[in-house]
PDB file of N, CA and C in Angstrom:
ATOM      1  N   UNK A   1      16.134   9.593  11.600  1.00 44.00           N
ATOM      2  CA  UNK A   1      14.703   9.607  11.840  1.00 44.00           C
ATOM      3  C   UNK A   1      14.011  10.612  10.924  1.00 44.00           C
ATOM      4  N   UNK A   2      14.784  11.868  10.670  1.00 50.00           N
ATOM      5  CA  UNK A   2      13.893  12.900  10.247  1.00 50.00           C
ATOM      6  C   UNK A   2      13.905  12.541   8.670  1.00 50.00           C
ATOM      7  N   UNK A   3      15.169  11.586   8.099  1.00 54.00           N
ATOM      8  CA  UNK A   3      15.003  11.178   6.479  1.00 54.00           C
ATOM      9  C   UNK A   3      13.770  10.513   6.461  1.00 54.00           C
ATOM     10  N   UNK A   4      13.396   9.796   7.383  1.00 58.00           N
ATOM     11  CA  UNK A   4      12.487   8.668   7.484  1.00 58.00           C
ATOM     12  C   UNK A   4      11.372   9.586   6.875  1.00 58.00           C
ATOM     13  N   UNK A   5      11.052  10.205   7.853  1.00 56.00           N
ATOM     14  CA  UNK A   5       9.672  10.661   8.082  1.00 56.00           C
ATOM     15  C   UNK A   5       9.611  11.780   6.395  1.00 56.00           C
ATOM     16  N   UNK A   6      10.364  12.331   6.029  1.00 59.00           N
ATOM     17  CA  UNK A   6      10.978  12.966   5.083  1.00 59.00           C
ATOM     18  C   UNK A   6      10.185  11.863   3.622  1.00 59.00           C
ATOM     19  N   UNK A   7      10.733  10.902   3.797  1.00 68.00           N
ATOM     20  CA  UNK A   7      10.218   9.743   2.638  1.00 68.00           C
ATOM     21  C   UNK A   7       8.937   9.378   3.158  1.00 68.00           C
ATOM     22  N   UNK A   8       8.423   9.866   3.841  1.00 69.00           N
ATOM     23  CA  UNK A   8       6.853   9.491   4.046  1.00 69.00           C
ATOM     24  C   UNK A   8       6.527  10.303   3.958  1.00 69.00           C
ATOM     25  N   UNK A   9       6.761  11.526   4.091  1.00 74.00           N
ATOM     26  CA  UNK A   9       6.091  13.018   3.353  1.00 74.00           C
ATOM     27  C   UNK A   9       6.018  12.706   2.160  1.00 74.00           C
ATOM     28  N   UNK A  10       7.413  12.578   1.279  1.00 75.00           N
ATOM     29  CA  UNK A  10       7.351  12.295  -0.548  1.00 75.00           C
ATOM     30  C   UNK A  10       6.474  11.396  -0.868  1.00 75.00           C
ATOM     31  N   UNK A  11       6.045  10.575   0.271  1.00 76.00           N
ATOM     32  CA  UNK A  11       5.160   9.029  -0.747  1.00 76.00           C
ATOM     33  C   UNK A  11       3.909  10.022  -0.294  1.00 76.00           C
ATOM     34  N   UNK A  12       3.572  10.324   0.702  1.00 77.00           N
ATOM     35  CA  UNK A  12       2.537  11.012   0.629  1.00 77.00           C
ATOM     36  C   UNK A  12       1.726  12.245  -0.242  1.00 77.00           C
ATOM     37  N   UNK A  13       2.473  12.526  -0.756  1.00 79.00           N
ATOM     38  CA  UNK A  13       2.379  13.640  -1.794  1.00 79.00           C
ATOM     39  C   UNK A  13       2.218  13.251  -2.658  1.00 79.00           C
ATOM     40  N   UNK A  14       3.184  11.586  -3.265  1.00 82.00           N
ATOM     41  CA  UNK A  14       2.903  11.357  -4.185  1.00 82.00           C
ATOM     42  C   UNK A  14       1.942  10.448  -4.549  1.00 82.00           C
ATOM     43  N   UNK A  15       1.389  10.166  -3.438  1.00 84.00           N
ATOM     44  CA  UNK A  15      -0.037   9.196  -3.591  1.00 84.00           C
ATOM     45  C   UNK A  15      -1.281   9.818  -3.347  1.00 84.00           C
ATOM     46  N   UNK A  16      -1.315  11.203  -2.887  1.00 83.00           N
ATOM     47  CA  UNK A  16      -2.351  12.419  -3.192  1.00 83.00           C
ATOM     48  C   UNK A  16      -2.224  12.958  -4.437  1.00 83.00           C
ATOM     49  N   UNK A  17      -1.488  13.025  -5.140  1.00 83.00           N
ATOM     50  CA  UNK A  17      -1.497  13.207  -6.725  1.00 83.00           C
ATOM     51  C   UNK A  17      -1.857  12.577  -7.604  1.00 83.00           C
ATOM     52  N   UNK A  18      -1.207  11.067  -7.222  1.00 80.00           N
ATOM     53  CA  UNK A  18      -1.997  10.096  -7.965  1.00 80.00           C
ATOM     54  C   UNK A  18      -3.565   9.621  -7.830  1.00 80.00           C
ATOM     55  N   UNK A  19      -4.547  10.022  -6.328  1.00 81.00           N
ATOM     56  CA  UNK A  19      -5.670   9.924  -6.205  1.00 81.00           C
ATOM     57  C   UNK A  19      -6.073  10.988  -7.207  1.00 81.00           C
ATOM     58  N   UNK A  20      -5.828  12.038  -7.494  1.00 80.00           N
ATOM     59  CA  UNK A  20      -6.395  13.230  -7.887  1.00 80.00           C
ATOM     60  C   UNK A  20      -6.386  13.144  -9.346  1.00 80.00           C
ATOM     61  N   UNK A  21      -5.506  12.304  -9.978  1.00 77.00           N
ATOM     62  CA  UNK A  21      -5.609  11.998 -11.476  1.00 77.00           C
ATOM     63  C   UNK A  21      -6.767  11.029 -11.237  1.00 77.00           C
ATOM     64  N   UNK A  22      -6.523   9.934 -10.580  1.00 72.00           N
ATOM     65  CA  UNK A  22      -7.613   9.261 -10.607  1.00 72.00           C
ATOM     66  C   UNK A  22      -9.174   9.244 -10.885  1.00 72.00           C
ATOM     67  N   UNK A  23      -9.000  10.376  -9.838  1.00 72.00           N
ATOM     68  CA  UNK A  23     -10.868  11.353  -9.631  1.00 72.00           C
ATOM     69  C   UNK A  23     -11.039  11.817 -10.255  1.00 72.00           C
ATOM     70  N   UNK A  24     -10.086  12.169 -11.349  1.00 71.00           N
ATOM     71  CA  UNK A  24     -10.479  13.535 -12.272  1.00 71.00           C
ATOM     72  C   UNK A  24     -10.703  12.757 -13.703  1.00 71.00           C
ATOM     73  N   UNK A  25     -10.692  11.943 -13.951  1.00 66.00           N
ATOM     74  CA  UNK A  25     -11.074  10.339 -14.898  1.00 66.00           C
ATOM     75  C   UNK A  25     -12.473  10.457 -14.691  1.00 66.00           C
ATOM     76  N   UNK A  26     -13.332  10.768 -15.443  1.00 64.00           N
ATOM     77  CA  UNK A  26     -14.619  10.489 -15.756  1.00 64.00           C
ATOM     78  C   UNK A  26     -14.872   9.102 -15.941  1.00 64.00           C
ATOM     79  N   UNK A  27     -14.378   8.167 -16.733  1.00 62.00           N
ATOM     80  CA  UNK A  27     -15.021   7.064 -17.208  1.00 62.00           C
ATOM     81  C   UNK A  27     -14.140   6.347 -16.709  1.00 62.00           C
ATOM     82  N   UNK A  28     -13.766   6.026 -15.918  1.00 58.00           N
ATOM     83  CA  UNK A  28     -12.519   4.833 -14.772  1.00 58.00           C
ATOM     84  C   UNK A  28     -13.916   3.833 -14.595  1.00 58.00           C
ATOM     85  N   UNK A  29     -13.078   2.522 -15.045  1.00 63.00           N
ATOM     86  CA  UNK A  29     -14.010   1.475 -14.863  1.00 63.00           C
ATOM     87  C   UNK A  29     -14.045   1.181 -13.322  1.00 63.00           C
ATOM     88  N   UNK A  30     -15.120   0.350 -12.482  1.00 62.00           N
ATOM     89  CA  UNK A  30     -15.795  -0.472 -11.562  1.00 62.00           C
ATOM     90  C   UNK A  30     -14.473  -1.331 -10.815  1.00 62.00           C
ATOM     91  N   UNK A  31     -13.712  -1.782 -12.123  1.00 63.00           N
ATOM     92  CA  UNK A  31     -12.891  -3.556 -11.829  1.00 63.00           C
ATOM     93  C   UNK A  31     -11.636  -2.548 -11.021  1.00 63.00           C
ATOM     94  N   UNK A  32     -11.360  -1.230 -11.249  1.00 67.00           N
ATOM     95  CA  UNK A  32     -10.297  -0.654 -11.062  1.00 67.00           C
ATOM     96  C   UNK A  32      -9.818  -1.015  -9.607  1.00 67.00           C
ATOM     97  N   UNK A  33     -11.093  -1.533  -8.582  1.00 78.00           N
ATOM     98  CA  UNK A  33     -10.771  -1.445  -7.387  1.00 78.00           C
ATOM     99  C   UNK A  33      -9.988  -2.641  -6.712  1.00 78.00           C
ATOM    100  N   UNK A  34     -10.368  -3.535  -7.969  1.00 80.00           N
ATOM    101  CA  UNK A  34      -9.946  -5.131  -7.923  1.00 80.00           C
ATOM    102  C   UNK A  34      -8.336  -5.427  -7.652  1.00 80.00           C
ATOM    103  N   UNK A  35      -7.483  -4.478  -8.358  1.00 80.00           N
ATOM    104  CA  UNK A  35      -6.135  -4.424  -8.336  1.00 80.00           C
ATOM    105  C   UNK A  35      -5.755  -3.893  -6.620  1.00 80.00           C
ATOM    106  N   UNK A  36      -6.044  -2.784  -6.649  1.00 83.00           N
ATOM    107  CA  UNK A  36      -6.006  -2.832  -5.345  1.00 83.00           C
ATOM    108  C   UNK A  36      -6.582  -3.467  -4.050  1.00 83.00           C
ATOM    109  N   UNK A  37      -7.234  -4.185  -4.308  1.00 88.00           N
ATOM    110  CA  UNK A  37      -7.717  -5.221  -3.070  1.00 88.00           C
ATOM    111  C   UNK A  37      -6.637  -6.027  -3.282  1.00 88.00           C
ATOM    112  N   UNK A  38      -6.567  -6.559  -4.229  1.00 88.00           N
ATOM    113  CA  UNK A  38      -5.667  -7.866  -4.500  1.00 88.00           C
ATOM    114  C   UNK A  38      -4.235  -7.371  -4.256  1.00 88.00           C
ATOM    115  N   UNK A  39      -3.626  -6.070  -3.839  1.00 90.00           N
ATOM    116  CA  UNK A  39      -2.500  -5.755  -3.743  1.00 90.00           C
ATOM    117  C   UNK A  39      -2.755  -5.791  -2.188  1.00 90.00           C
ATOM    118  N   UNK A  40      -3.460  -5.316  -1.437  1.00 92.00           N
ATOM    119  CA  UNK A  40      -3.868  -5.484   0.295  1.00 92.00           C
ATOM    120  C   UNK A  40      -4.041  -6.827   0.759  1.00 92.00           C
ATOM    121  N   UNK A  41      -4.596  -7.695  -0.073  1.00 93.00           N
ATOM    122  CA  UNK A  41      -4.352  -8.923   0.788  1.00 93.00           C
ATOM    123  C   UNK A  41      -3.330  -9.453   0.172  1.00 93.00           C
ATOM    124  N   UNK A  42      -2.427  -9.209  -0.663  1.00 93.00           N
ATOM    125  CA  UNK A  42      -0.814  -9.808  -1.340  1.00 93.00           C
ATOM    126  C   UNK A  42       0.410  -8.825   0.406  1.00 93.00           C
ATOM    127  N   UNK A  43       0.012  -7.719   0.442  1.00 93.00           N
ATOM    128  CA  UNK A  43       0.408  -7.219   1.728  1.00 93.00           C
ATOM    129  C   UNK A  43       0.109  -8.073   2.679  1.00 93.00           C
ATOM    130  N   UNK A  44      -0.997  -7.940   3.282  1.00 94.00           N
ATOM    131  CA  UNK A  44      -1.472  -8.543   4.813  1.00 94.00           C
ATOM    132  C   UNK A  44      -0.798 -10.108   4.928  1.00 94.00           C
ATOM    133  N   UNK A  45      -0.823 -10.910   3.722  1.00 93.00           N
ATOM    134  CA  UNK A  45      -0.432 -12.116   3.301  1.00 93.00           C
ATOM    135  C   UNK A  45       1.186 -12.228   3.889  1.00 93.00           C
ATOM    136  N   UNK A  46       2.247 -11.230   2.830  1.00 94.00           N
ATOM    137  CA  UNK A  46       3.088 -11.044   3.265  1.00 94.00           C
ATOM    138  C   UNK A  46       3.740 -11.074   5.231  1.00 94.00           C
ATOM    139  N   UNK A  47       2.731 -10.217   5.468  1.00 93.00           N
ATOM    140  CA  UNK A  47       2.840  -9.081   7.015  1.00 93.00           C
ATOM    141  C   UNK A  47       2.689 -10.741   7.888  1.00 93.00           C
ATOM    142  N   UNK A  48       1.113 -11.724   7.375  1.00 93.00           N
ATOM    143  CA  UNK A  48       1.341 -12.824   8.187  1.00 93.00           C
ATOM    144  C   UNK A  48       2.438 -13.957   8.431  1.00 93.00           C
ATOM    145  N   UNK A  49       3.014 -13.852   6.958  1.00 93.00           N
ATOM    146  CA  UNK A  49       3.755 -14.949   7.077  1.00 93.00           C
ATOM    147  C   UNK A  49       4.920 -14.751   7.465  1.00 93.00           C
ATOM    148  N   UNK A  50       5.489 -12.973   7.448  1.00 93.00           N
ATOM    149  CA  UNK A  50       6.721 -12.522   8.198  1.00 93.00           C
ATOM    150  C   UNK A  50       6.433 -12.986   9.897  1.00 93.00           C
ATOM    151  N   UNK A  51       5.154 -12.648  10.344  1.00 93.00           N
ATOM    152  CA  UNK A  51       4.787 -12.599  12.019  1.00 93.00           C
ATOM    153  C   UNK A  51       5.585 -14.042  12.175  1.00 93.00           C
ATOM    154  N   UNK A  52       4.768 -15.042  11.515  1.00 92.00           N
ATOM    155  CA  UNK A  52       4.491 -16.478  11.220  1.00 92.00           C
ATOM    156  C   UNK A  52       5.972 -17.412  11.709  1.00 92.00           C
ATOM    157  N   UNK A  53       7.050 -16.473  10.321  1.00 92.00           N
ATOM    158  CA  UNK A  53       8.644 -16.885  11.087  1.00 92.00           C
ATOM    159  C   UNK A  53       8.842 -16.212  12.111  1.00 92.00           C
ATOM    160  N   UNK A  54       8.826 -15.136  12.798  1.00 92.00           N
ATOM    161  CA  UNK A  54       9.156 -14.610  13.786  1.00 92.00           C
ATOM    162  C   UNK A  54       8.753 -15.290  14.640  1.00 92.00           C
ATOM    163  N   UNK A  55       7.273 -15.899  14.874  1.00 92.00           N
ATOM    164  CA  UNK A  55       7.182 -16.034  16.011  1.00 92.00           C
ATOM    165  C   UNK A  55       7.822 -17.812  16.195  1.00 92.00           C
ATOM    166  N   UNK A  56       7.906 -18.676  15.057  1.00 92.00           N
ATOM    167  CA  UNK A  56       8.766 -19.773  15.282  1.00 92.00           C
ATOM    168  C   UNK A  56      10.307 -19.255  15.616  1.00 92.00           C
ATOM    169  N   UNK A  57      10.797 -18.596  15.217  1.00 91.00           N
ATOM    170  CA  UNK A  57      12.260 -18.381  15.539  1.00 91.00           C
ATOM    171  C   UNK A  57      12.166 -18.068  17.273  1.00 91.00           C
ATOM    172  N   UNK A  58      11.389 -17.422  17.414  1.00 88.00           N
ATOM    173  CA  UNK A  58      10.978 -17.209  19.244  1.00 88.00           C
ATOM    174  C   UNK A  58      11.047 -18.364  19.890  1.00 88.00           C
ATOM    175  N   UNK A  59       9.881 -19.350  19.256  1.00 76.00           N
ATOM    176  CA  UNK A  59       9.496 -20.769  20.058  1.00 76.00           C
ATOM    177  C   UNK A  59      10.913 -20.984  20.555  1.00 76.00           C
TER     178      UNK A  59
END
């Protein structure tokens, strides 16, 4: 349990570092946000269609 949480400290750290390069980019284009939307619904997409078999393997 405590590795677990351990690797969610490291991603956390390392995705507060990477915001902070981000912000610190003066001229970061508009479209930048586009990748990441399109990576959240490629997730949620995923997350449904896992529920999707689960819940047929139930039926």
């Amino acid at each position: 349990m405590f590795g677990r949480l351990g690797n969610v400290y490291v991603l956390h750290l390392a995705e507060a570092k990477a915001q902070q390069r981000r912000l610190s980019q003066p001229g970061r284009p508009v479209d930048a946000n586009l990748g990441v939307f399109l990576r959240l619904l490629g997730v949620i997409g995923l997350g449904l269609c896992a529920a999707g078999l689960v819940s047929m393997m139930v039926a």
